[in-house]
Each structure stands twice: as structure tokens, then as C-alpha cells.
Amino acid sequence: ETTHLSRAMSPMWLLLVCAMGPAAADGDLTLHLIDQDLADQRGAYCLDGSRPGFYYAPATSVELNTTWIIYLQGGGFCADNDDCADRSTTDLGSSSTWDKTMSGSSVIDSDSSINPLFADAHRVYIPYCDGWFFSGNKDDPVVVNGKTIYFRGKRNLVAVLDTLDPLGLWDVENLMLSGCSAGALADYMQGDYMGDRYADAQKFGIAPLSGFFPVHASKAGDYDFIAQLLISSKLHNVTGGFDGNKCYEAAQRGEISNPHFCGLSNYSYAYMTSNIFMINSALDAYSLQNIYDGDTDCQHDEFNDCSMKQISDFDAWESDFLAQVEMASQFTKDGNGAFIESCLEHCAAEDSKTFASLSIDGLTISQALQQWWESNGADPAADHTYTPCTLKKLGEHQCNPTCPNQENYMEISRMKKRNVPSTPHAYDTPMGH
């Protein structure tokens, strides 16, 4: 049976419980659901009312026994009650079918040749089962066709952290928060909450993968994707889960007109105080398909079937993406960094091979992340910032030969576009502060 951990247990007993859990292959992480009493006390539930949880592998090195990596799973969001009810029947809305163990990759890989920073540290993977970026906090569940649905993402995150604390997390000295896609967007929204919660750590940093979704019109001129996010954020009452979010604090001071804007990555990024190393493609495949929603016929094979006009369109998108990132003062803030490439991919760095091979100027993502993490936390951002090349008009269009030519990005992202009303003029790109 899956091990259940309670915060009331002593650290020694918790270690014994983990040891008695389901057998895992060397390097694998083992599933633990939070204790039912804790779930009921906090109201921490997946969409379907099942308990949230986490996969965990303890440190295997004495030197890294106070070093932790926490990774948030991605997987889109649910935009309305019916959508969330449908999602509640999947592993993105229920813990009932989660595997008992999982192998790690990328920043939670157990192979030190791939993941020299965290292979021997405490590794945590938090599955995503709430439908809105680990941030919802709605008191009253809704009933859809007789099924009770909960919007409790922030409560789930806090309950998982409360369960991890007695395992040693409350004594953490070095802590990195990461995640991909929806998990990375959660990094932007909840990263400063984590930094404040573990303020006694000597080092805390955030490394979101493919989580910066620009506020940008589609080729047709609409803002449907942004409308999806903002409308669904109200459904999930995410402002109730924005404690610790510096953008939300700015909204409370009247600096931002709508606190729900803090559910957009460029708004939260613009106000973050924690050190952050952004990992993203300026030509992110999901963003091009669902936000830009143009020139879709050649969005494959690293743009090689695109016309010169289409390449010009994508060059303009890349330029706009960079302008939005660079608009925030965080882009040039000491202690920060970024690895922004030109590949047609989404969450490709979740793959260990890509993590250790995709490069800019001869430096891989893994190497760039390691150099940033091992710095003193106050280096000029320019020392750890890597920007993309521009697609070539002639010949093979992709200018970065190390791109993975990822064909399954939509499967990886597990995100889908939904049609909702759009009000383009409601969404202005925030200026950096």
C-alpha cells in the first residue's frame, strides 16, 4: 500500500516509514500521499477529492543532506466546471491512479553525469492534480453532474510542504524550485512564497522550464489564451492562493489594476524577489500553437518547411518575446540569469538527453544552470544570460544545431486550447519596475 505521511510523526519515524514504503529501483522516487487527517484539516484535495502527494527520494550523499530540489509537474489547466469535472477523472485531477514509483529526469535525474547538482540530493516531484497551477484556493467545492469538484491547488502545495518539512525540508540549506509548463508557471506564481517560507536557507533559487507565456495577440489579433487564463483564475479563486506573491502585494498597493493579472508569468516575473534562472524557448512550441496560432502548417521539423515570410513572422515573435522578458528589471537583476534558445520545443529540457546537450555558444542547459547555481548569488545577470540566435531565411532555418527537433511537445505539455470570449484591450503588457 502507498505510504502515508503525517506531519505529526517524528523525523525518525518518518524515515522508518519511508524505508518501509514500496520498493523502488535505485534512483527512483517513491509516492507518498499526505495523511487523510491533514488533508481533511487543511481541505487539501485533488479535483476529485482524493489526497495530493509527492514522489520522494532521500539524499544519498552526506554532503548534500541539506540540499533539496522540488519539481512541479506540468499539464495545462481546466477552464470551467465541466472541463474540471472531466479532468478530475484523469491523473491530472486525481491521485487514485498514480504510479507507486517514478524515475527522475533532468534536474531530478539520479545520474550525476547528467544532473551533477541534485542527483545525490533530496529529490521531490509534486504531481499536479488541482487544475490551476498549484494556486487555486476556493472554499466551497462545486457539484457537476452529481460529482463534487475541489479547487485547492495552493492548499495542496502547502500540505505537501508541511509533510516534507519533518523529513528535513525545514532544515534545508540549499533549495531549488523547478517545474515545466504549468509547473513552471506555478514557479513564477509561488516561487516567492517558497522563498519566504524557507527564508533561513543559505541559498534558494527558481529554475522554471517553458513557463513564460507572453501576453501577445494571436496572428488574427485576439487574446483568447490570455482570456482563458484570467477567466479560469477567477473560477479557482487564485487570488486566495497568492499569499507571498509579490505581484499580488503590488496589486494590493494599487500598482496593478487587476490582481488576477498576477496569474500571468510576465506579471509575476516582473515583481519577483527570489533569484531566478529562466529556461525557455523564445519560439516555444505551445505558445506558437495556442497564443500566436498562426503559420501552423510549418510548425514542425524546426521550421524547415516554412516560407521566408513565415520565418519573418517567427523572427518577429521571437523579438516580441525577448522584449517582454527584458522589460522586467528581474532580467538584469544581480543574481538572476536566463537560458533562452530558438528551438521549436516545449519542456524539452525535461528530457535528460536534451538537458545535457541543447546548448548556446557551447554551453549546455545543464552546464549553464550549474554555473548559475554555484555562483555567489550576486553575479551580474549578464554573466549567466544566454539569448537565442535568429532563424535563417535560407537553407535550414533553425540556427541552433543542438535543437532536439522535438515532435511530441503537445503530448508532453498535455495542454489544449479552448475557445472563450476575448477582450483584447483588457490586457496590457506590464512594464518592468
Tab-separated table of C-alpha atoms in Angstrom:
chain	number	residue	atom	x	y	z
A	1	GLU	CA	0.000	0.000	0.000
A	2	THR	CA	1.189	3.547	-0.673
A	3	THR	CA	2.932	5.110	2.310
A	4	HIS	CA	1.011	7.945	4.004
A	5	LEU	CA	2.971	10.541	5.963
A	6	SER	CA	1.686	12.787	8.735
A	7	ARG	CA	3.374	15.958	9.940
A	8	ALA	CA	2.692	14.831	13.491
A	9	MET	CA	5.178	11.968	13.121
A	10	SER	CA	8.715	12.403	14.386
A	11	PRO	CA	11.501	12.756	11.810
A	12	MET	CA	12.995	9.385	12.864
A	13	TRP	CA	9.621	7.661	12.460
A	14	LEU	CA	9.142	9.316	9.092
A	15	LEU	CA	12.448	7.938	7.883
A	16	LEU	CA	11.394	4.495	9.076
A	17	VAL	CA	8.060	4.815	7.282
A	18	CYS	CA	9.837	5.806	4.060
A	19	ALA	CA	12.115	2.814	4.396
A	20	MET	CA	9.064	0.570	4.748
A	21	GLY	CA	7.373	2.020	1.663
A	22	PRO	CA	7.035	0.254	-1.690
A	23	ALA	CA	10.296	-0.983	-3.114
A	24	ALA	CA	11.815	1.341	-5.700
A	25	ALA	CA	14.590	0.767	-8.181
A	26	ASP	CA	17.863	2.507	-7.490
A	27	GLY	CA	17.401	6.214	-8.038
A	28	ASP	CA	13.614	6.053	-8.363
A	29	LEU	CA	11.286	8.276	-6.363
A	30	THR	CA	8.513	6.757	-4.236
A	31	LEU	CA	4.945	8.045	-3.998
A	32	HIS	CA	3.605	9.324	-0.676
A	33	LEU	CA	0.088	10.685	-0.264
A	34	ILE	CA	-0.491	13.190	2.514
A	35	ASP	CA	-2.215	11.881	5.626
A	36	GLN	CA	-6.010	11.862	5.415
A	37	ASP	CA	-6.325	13.804	8.680
A	38	LEU	CA	-4.058	16.529	7.308
A	39	ALA	CA	-5.996	16.614	4.036
A	40	ASP	CA	-9.276	16.990	5.918
A	41	GLN	CA	-7.853	19.573	8.315
A	42	ARG	CA	-6.493	21.744	5.503
A	43	GLY	CA	-9.092	20.961	2.890
A	44	ALA	CA	-6.269	19.837	0.629
A	45	TYR	CA	-7.737	17.738	-2.174
A	46	CYS	CA	-7.215	16.970	-5.826
A	47	LEU	CA	-10.078	17.956	-8.101
A	48	ASP	CA	-11.922	14.711	-7.340
A	49	GLY	CA	-11.413	14.869	-3.564
A	50	SER	CA	-8.531	12.392	-3.427
A	51	ARG	CA	-5.395	13.243	-1.476
A	52	PRO	CA	-2.498	15.108	-3.080
A	53	GLY	CA	1.009	13.787	-2.608
A	54	PHE	CA	4.565	13.712	-3.844
A	55	TYR	CA	7.304	11.442	-5.104
A	56	TYR	CA	10.431	11.472	-2.979
A	57	ALA	CA	13.969	10.103	-2.965
A	58	PRO	CA	16.144	10.985	0.037
A	59	ALA	CA	19.655	12.321	-0.293
A	60	THR	CA	22.320	9.696	-0.895
A	61	SER	CA	25.238	11.959	-0.019
A	62	VAL	CA	26.117	13.315	3.423
A	63	GLU	CA	27.413	16.467	1.743
A	64	LEU	CA	24.028	17.066	0.113
A	65	ASN	CA	21.811	16.065	3.019
A	66	THR	CA	20.594	19.644	3.415
A	67	THR	CA	20.143	20.218	-0.352
A	68	TRP	CA	16.718	19.800	-1.935
A	69	ILE	CA	15.226	20.063	-5.415
A	70	ILE	CA	11.432	20.348	-5.680
A	71	TYR	CA	9.892	19.923	-9.119
A	72	LEU	CA	6.290	20.774	-10.024
A	73	GLN	CA	4.563	18.735	-12.730
A	74	GLY	CA	3.004	20.489	-15.698
A	75	GLY	CA	-0.172	19.699	-17.585
A	76	GLY	CA	-2.331	22.617	-18.632
A	77	PHE	CA	-5.341	23.847	-16.654
A	78	CYS	CA	-9.107	23.469	-16.547
A	79	ALA	CA	-11.117	26.476	-17.623
A	80	ASP	CA	-14.691	25.808	-16.450
A	81	ASN	CA	-16.675	23.488	-14.205
A	82	ASP	CA	-17.368	20.875	-16.885
A	83	ASP	CA	-13.755	20.926	-18.029
A	84	CYS	CA	-12.554	20.450	-14.440
A	85	ALA	CA	-15.023	17.616	-13.894
A	86	ASP	CA	-13.653	15.869	-16.972
A	87	ARG	CA	-10.108	16.449	-15.790
A	88	SER	CA	-10.943	15.018	-12.351
A	89	THR	CA	-11.213	11.565	-13.945
A	90	THR	CA	-7.582	11.683	-15.107
A	91	ASP	CA	-4.259	11.562	-13.290
A	92	LEU	CA	-4.177	15.359	-13.605
A	93	GLY	CA	-7.206	15.602	-11.325
A	94	SER	CA	-6.988	12.521	-9.139
A	95	SER	CA	-4.272	10.640	-7.260
A	96	SER	CA	-6.170	7.352	-7.437
A	97	THR	CA	-4.217	6.014	-10.406
A	98	TRP	CA	-0.765	7.450	-9.751
A	99	ASP	CA	2.109	5.009	-10.097
A	100	LYS	CA	3.792	3.952	-6.855
A	101	THR	CA	7.256	4.895	-8.112
A	102	MET	CA	8.771	7.018	-10.861
A	103	SER	CA	12.193	7.612	-12.338
A	104	GLY	CA	13.583	11.132	-12.414
A	105	SER	CA	14.999	13.029	-15.353
A	106	SER	CA	16.690	16.359	-15.987
A	107	VAL	CA	17.054	18.299	-12.710
A	108	ILE	CA	15.731	15.318	-10.716
A	109	ASP	CA	17.731	12.661	-12.573
A	110	SER	CA	19.673	10.318	-10.269
A	111	ASP	CA	22.615	10.182	-12.684
A	112	SER	CA	25.279	12.644	-11.539
A	113	SER	CA	26.787	12.790	-15.020
A	114	ILE	CA	23.516	14.339	-16.222
A	115	ASN	CA	22.460	16.113	-13.034
A	116	PRO	CA	25.604	16.959	-11.055
A	117	LEU	CA	23.788	19.467	-8.859
A	118	PHE	CA	20.992	17.340	-7.416
A	119	ALA	CA	21.468	13.665	-8.319
A	120	ASP	CA	22.571	12.889	-4.745
A	121	ALA	CA	20.348	15.478	-3.017
A	122	HIS	CA	16.784	15.142	-1.725
A	123	ARG	CA	14.643	14.962	-4.867
A	124	VAL	CA	10.925	15.732	-4.840
A	125	TYR	CA	8.411	15.632	-7.692
A	126	ILE	CA	4.956	17.030	-6.897
A	127	PRO	CA	2.208	15.743	-9.211
A	128	TYR	CA	-0.322	18.267	-10.470
A	129	CYS	CA	-3.940	17.454	-9.652
A	130	ASP	CA	-5.690	20.773	-8.943
A	131	GLY	CA	-6.267	22.216	-12.417
A	132	TRP	CA	-4.773	25.691	-11.915
A	133	PHE	CA	-1.008	25.863	-11.366
A	134	PHE	CA	-0.884	24.866	-7.666
A	135	SER	CA	-2.570	28.173	-6.860
A	136	GLY	CA	-6.341	27.821	-6.510
A	137	ASN	CA	-7.973	28.331	-3.130
A	138	LYS	CA	-11.763	28.172	-3.326
A	139	ASP	CA	-13.540	27.365	-0.065
A	140	ASP	CA	-16.690	25.835	-1.479
A	141	PRO	CA	-16.476	22.910	-3.871
A	142	VAL	CA	-18.795	22.787	-6.859
A	143	VAL	CA	-21.066	19.945	-7.897
A	144	VAL	CA	-21.045	18.986	-11.580
A	145	ASN	CA	-23.498	16.286	-12.641
A	146	GLY	CA	-23.507	14.922	-9.111
A	147	LYS	CA	-19.712	14.949	-8.805
A	148	THR	CA	-18.006	17.181	-6.193
A	149	ILE	CA	-15.032	19.144	-7.556
A	150	TYR	CA	-12.435	20.962	-5.419
A	151	PHE	CA	-10.229	23.925	-6.404
A	152	ARG	CA	-7.473	23.701	-3.794
A	153	GLY	CA	-4.100	23.922	-5.518
A	154	LYS	CA	-2.381	26.206	-3.004
A	155	ARG	CA	-3.670	24.174	-0.067
A	156	ASN	CA	-2.297	21.062	-1.745
A	157	LEU	CA	1.122	22.641	-2.189
A	158	VAL	CA	1.244	23.824	1.422
A	159	ALA	CA	0.092	20.455	2.774
A	160	VAL	CA	2.794	18.665	0.778
A	161	LEU	CA	5.445	21.048	2.096
A	162	ASP	CA	4.126	20.563	5.634
A	163	THR	CA	4.578	16.827	5.148
A	164	LEU	CA	8.082	17.221	3.739
A	165	ASP	CA	9.258	19.548	6.494
A	166	PRO	CA	9.811	16.802	9.117
A	167	LEU	CA	11.769	14.819	6.528
A	168	GLY	CA	14.395	17.551	6.722
A	169	LEU	CA	12.990	20.247	4.469
A	170	TRP	CA	12.553	22.621	7.390
A	171	ASP	CA	16.365	22.447	7.889
A	172	VAL	CA	17.148	22.982	4.209
A	173	GLU	CA	20.279	24.967	3.406
A	174	ASN	CA	20.126	24.833	-0.394
A	175	LEU	CA	16.754	24.693	-2.143
A	176	MET	CA	15.845	24.888	-5.810
A	177	LEU	CA	12.278	25.072	-7.116
A	178	SER	CA	11.709	23.967	-10.684
A	179	GLY	CA	8.947	22.646	-12.929
A	180	CYS	CA	7.808	22.519	-16.527
A	181	SER	CA	4.992	24.244	-18.419
A	182	ALA	CA	2.097	24.622	-15.951
A	183	GLY	CA	4.534	23.651	-13.194
A	184	ALA	CA	6.890	26.386	-14.354
A	185	LEU	CA	4.080	28.936	-14.424
A	186	ALA	CA	3.457	27.872	-10.821
A	187	ASP	CA	7.144	28.568	-10.148
A	188	TYR	CA	6.578	32.174	-11.192
A	189	MET	CA	3.436	32.486	-9.063
A	190	GLN	CA	4.514	30.556	-5.960
A	191	GLY	CA	8.301	30.946	-6.064
A	192	ASP	CA	8.449	33.897	-3.695
A	193	TYR	CA	6.076	32.130	-1.290
A	194	MET	CA	8.597	29.289	-1.197
A	195	GLY	CA	11.487	31.704	-0.750
A	196	ASP	CA	9.752	33.389	2.179
A	197	ARG	CA	8.745	30.078	3.736
A	198	TYR	CA	12.346	28.838	3.700
A	199	ALA	CA	13.996	32.179	4.323
A	200	ASP	CA	16.608	30.595	6.605
A	201	ALA	CA	18.071	28.606	3.707
A	202	GLN	CA	21.521	29.760	2.661
A	203	LYS	CA	20.554	29.514	-0.994
A	204	PHE	CA	17.184	29.497	-2.718
A	205	GLY	CA	16.627	29.714	-6.450
A	206	ILE	CA	13.983	29.058	-9.087
A	207	ALA	CA	14.542	27.409	-12.477
A	208	PRO	CA	11.272	27.329	-14.483
A	209	LEU	CA	11.266	25.324	-17.749
A	210	SER	CA	8.982	26.543	-20.550
A	211	GLY	CA	6.739	28.549	-18.254
A	212	PHE	CA	6.907	32.067	-19.679
A	213	PHE	CA	3.774	32.574	-21.773
A	214	PRO	CA	3.842	36.093	-23.231
A	215	VAL	CA	0.857	38.417	-23.261
A	216	HIS	CA	0.569	38.584	-27.024
A	217	ALA	CA	-2.123	38.748	-29.653
A	218	SER	CA	-2.672	35.848	-31.983
A	219	LYS	CA	-1.963	36.316	-35.654
A	220	ALA	CA	-5.680	37.066	-36.039
A	221	GLY	CA	-5.449	39.773	-33.380
A	222	ASP	CA	-7.305	38.093	-30.490
A	223	TYR	CA	-6.151	37.332	-26.945
A	224	ASP	CA	-8.020	34.095	-26.420
A	225	PHE	CA	-5.315	32.328	-24.422
A	226	ILE	CA	-4.915	35.244	-22.017
A	227	ALA	CA	-8.694	35.371	-21.624
A	228	GLN	CA	-8.693	31.650	-20.791
A	229	LEU	CA	-6.194	32.182	-18.018
A	230	LEU	CA	-7.911	35.182	-16.485
A	231	ILE	CA	-11.437	33.780	-16.611
A	232	SER	CA	-10.380	30.437	-15.174
A	233	SER	CA	-8.284	32.127	-12.462
A	234	LYS	CA	-11.499	33.576	-11.035
A	235	LEU	CA	-13.170	30.157	-11.119
A	236	HIS	CA	-10.331	28.746	-8.996
A	237	ASN	CA	-10.122	31.842	-6.730
A	238	VAL	CA	-6.393	32.037	-7.258
A	239	THR	CA	-6.066	35.410	-5.562
A	240	GLY	CA	-6.870	33.454	-2.400
A	241	GLY	CA	-3.711	31.435	-3.064
A	242	PHE	CA	-1.405	34.342	-3.875
A	243	ASP	CA	-0.021	34.861	-0.366
A	244	GLY	CA	3.695	35.513	-0.835
A	245	ASN	CA	3.281	36.551	-4.477
A	246	LYS	CA	4.966	39.953	-4.814
A	247	CYS	CA	2.861	40.891	-7.828
A	248	TYR	CA	-0.262	40.332	-5.753
A	249	GLU	CA	1.202	42.502	-2.993
A	250	ALA	CA	1.763	45.225	-5.592
A	251	ALA	CA	-1.855	44.867	-6.687
A	252	GLN	CA	-2.934	45.319	-3.081
A	253	ARG	CA	-0.967	48.574	-3.071
A	254	GLY	CA	-2.826	49.688	-6.192
A	255	GLU	CA	0.153	49.323	-8.565
A	256	ILE	CA	-1.699	46.765	-10.728
A	257	SER	CA	-5.327	47.256	-11.687
A	258	ASN	CA	-6.373	43.605	-11.565
A	259	PRO	CA	-4.796	41.131	-9.108
A	260	HIS	CA	-5.694	38.251	-11.445
A	261	PHE	CA	-3.015	39.571	-13.809
A	262	CYS	CA	-0.539	38.024	-11.346
A	263	GLY	CA	-1.562	34.665	-12.801
A	264	LEU	CA	0.317	35.665	-15.964
A	265	SER	CA	4.006	34.796	-15.971
A	266	ASN	CA	5.292	38.171	-17.126
A	267	TYR	CA	3.405	39.963	-14.351
A	268	SER	CA	4.664	37.674	-11.572
A	269	TYR	CA	8.174	37.662	-13.057
A	270	ALA	CA	8.250	41.454	-13.075
A	271	TYR	CA	7.818	41.567	-9.294
A	272	MET	CA	9.767	38.516	-8.103
A	273	THR	CA	12.385	38.981	-5.404
A	274	SER	CA	13.861	35.451	-5.403
A	275	ASN	CA	16.793	34.605	-7.634
A	276	ILE	CA	15.568	33.026	-10.851
A	277	PHE	CA	17.145	31.317	-13.856
A	278	MET	CA	14.608	31.188	-16.677
A	279	ILE	CA	14.881	28.293	-19.136
A	280	ASN	CA	12.650	28.825	-22.165
A	281	SER	CA	12.482	28.835	-25.913
A	282	ALA	CA	11.693	32.190	-27.480
A	283	LEU	CA	9.873	30.063	-30.065
A	284	ASP	CA	8.103	27.831	-27.570
A	285	ALA	CA	6.004	25.317	-29.475
A	286	TYR	CA	2.970	25.523	-27.223
A	287	SER	CA	2.917	29.328	-27.283
A	288	LEU	CA	3.180	29.394	-31.060
A	289	GLN	CA	0.362	26.898	-31.462
A	290	ASN	CA	-2.010	28.384	-28.922
A	291	ILE	CA	-1.174	32.035	-28.360
A	292	TYR	CA	0.154	33.068	-31.772
A	293	ASP	CA	-1.997	30.465	-33.577
A	294	GLY	CA	-0.610	31.326	-36.982
A	295	ASP	CA	1.637	29.773	-39.625
A	296	THR	CA	0.710	26.426	-38.070
A	297	ASP	CA	1.294	24.473	-41.281
A	298	CYS	CA	5.064	24.733	-40.914
A	299	GLN	CA	5.429	24.424	-37.146
A	300	HIS	CA	7.364	21.168	-37.293
A	301	ASP	CA	10.828	19.899	-38.179
A	302	GLU	CA	12.459	23.040	-36.739
A	303	PHE	CA	10.643	25.315	-39.227
A	304	ASN	CA	12.317	23.789	-42.278
A	305	ASP	CA	9.111	23.815	-44.339
A	306	CYS	CA	8.413	27.485	-43.647
A	307	SER	CA	8.476	30.187	-46.295
A	308	MET	CA	10.648	33.265	-45.923
A	309	LYS	CA	7.543	35.234	-44.950
A	310	GLN	CA	6.700	32.725	-42.242
A	311	ILE	CA	10.260	32.831	-40.949
A	312	SER	CA	9.929	36.605	-40.750
A	313	ASP	CA	6.751	36.126	-38.712
A	314	PHE	CA	8.549	33.843	-36.273
A	315	ASP	CA	11.513	36.221	-36.058
A	316	ALA	CA	9.063	38.967	-35.089
A	317	TRP	CA	7.528	36.698	-32.431
A	318	GLU	CA	10.982	35.940	-31.023
A	319	SER	CA	11.749	39.646	-30.888
A	320	ASP	CA	8.461	40.335	-29.080
A	321	PHE	CA	9.107	37.504	-26.626
A	322	LEU	CA	12.527	38.878	-25.756
A	323	ALA	CA	11.139	42.382	-25.409
A	324	GLN	CA	8.600	41.185	-22.823
A	325	VAL	CA	11.228	39.273	-20.852
A	326	GLU	CA	13.747	42.115	-20.973
A	327	MET	CA	11.084	44.634	-19.937
A	328	ALA	CA	11.231	43.329	-16.371
A	329	SER	CA	14.063	44.590	-14.185
A	330	GLN	CA	14.462	40.981	-12.984
A	331	PHE	CA	16.076	40.138	-16.314
A	332	THR	CA	19.106	42.254	-15.426
A	333	LYS	CA	18.948	41.934	-11.638
A	334	ASP	CA	22.117	40.678	-9.962
A	335	GLY	CA	21.808	37.023	-9.021
A	336	ASN	CA	19.448	36.147	-11.864
A	337	GLY	CA	20.041	34.562	-15.260
A	338	ALA	CA	18.324	33.058	-18.270
A	339	PHE	CA	18.827	30.422	-20.954
A	340	ILE	CA	16.593	31.387	-23.879
A	341	GLU	CA	17.000	29.418	-27.095
A	342	SER	CA	15.361	29.306	-30.507
A	343	CYS	CA	14.206	25.674	-30.708
A	344	LEU	CA	10.674	24.651	-31.640
A	345	GLU	CA	10.094	22.820	-28.365
A	346	HIS	CA	8.107	22.800	-25.150
A	347	CYS	CA	9.578	21.288	-21.989
A	348	ALA	CA	12.385	19.674	-23.986
A	349	ALA	CA	14.732	20.272	-21.032
A	350	GLU	CA	12.630	17.749	-19.068
A	351	ASP	CA	14.374	15.130	-21.177
A	352	SER	CA	17.765	14.272	-19.696
A	353	LYS	CA	19.451	13.938	-23.082
A	354	THR	CA	18.260	17.380	-24.172
A	355	PHE	CA	19.083	18.860	-20.747
A	356	ALA	CA	22.676	17.737	-21.258
A	357	SER	CA	23.020	18.577	-24.967
A	358	LEU	CA	20.958	21.616	-26.016
A	359	SER	CA	23.464	24.448	-25.944
A	360	ILE	CA	24.125	28.093	-26.672
A	361	ASP	CA	27.699	29.076	-27.544
A	362	GLY	CA	28.925	25.638	-26.496
A	363	LEU	CA	27.322	25.688	-23.031
A	364	THR	CA	24.517	23.201	-22.338
A	365	ILE	CA	21.447	23.918	-20.232
A	366	SER	CA	22.842	21.679	-17.509
A	367	GLN	CA	26.186	23.479	-17.510
A	368	ALA	CA	24.634	26.957	-17.596
A	369	LEU	CA	22.310	26.073	-14.710
A	370	GLN	CA	25.216	24.658	-12.714
A	371	GLN	CA	27.348	27.766	-13.222
A	372	TRP	CA	24.466	29.979	-12.109
A	373	TRP	CA	23.612	27.851	-9.071
A	374	GLU	CA	27.226	27.579	-7.917
A	375	SER	CA	27.822	31.330	-8.197
A	376	ASN	CA	27.633	33.534	-5.125
A	377	GLY	CA	24.054	34.574	-5.880
A	378	ALA	CA	25.043	38.141	-6.624
A	379	ASP	CA	26.775	37.882	-10.004
A	380	PRO	CA	25.636	40.320	-12.691
A	381	ALA	CA	22.768	38.718	-14.583
A	382	ALA	CA	24.719	39.215	-17.818
A	383	ASP	CA	27.244	36.631	-16.579
A	384	HIS	CA	24.524	33.969	-16.638
A	385	THR	CA	22.286	35.090	-19.502
A	386	TYR	CA	22.191	33.270	-22.833
A	387	THR	CA	19.987	34.543	-25.649
A	388	PRO	CA	18.788	32.940	-28.885
A	389	CYS	CA	20.031	33.211	-32.407
A	390	THR	CA	17.679	34.312	-35.202
A	391	LEU	CA	16.203	31.811	-37.641
A	392	LYS	CA	17.901	31.736	-41.025
A	393	LYS	CA	15.953	32.809	-44.085
A	394	LEU	CA	17.718	30.417	-46.477
A	395	GLY	CA	18.619	26.749	-46.220
A	396	GLU	CA	17.893	25.014	-42.935
A	397	HIS	CA	16.057	27.674	-40.993
A	398	GLN	CA	16.965	26.601	-37.457
A	399	CYS	CA	20.082	28.499	-36.392
A	400	ASN	CA	20.866	26.301	-33.368
A	401	PRO	CA	22.152	22.879	-34.490
A	402	THR	CA	21.719	21.390	-30.996
A	403	CYS	CA	17.916	21.675	-31.018
A	404	PRO	CA	16.220	18.331	-30.284
A	405	ASN	CA	13.681	18.521	-33.166
A	406	GLN	CA	11.013	17.618	-30.649
A	407	GLU	CA	7.920	16.144	-32.279
A	408	ASN	CA	5.861	15.243	-29.186
A	409	TYR	CA	5.728	18.595	-27.426
A	410	MET	CA	1.923	18.683	-27.331
A	411	GLU	CA	1.860	15.281	-25.659
A	412	ILE	CA	4.447	16.449	-23.141
A	413	SER	CA	2.645	19.683	-22.358
A	414	ARG	CA	-0.766	17.994	-22.168
A	415	MET	CA	-2.269	21.389	-22.792
A	416	LYS	CA	-5.077	22.142	-25.187
A	417	LYS	CA	-6.638	25.317	-26.448
A	418	ARG	CA	-10.211	26.172	-25.572
A	419	ASN	CA	-12.409	28.785	-27.172
A	420	VAL	CA	-13.545	31.518	-24.770
A	421	PRO	CA	-14.616	35.138	-25.204
A	422	SER	CA	-11.736	37.520	-25.735
A	423	THR	CA	-11.367	41.199	-24.904
A	424	PRO	CA	-8.023	42.179	-26.420
A	425	HIS	CA	-7.756	45.644	-24.947
A	426	ALA	CA	-8.064	44.393	-21.362
A	427	TYR	CA	-4.539	43.014	-21.271
A	428	ASP	CA	-1.636	45.413	-21.356
A	429	THR	CA	1.893	44.124	-21.039
A	430	PRO	CA	3.306	45.306	-17.687
A	431	MET	CA	6.361	47.490	-17.668
A	432	GLY	CA	9.275	46.270	-15.565
A	433	HIS	CA	9.652	48.063	-12.301
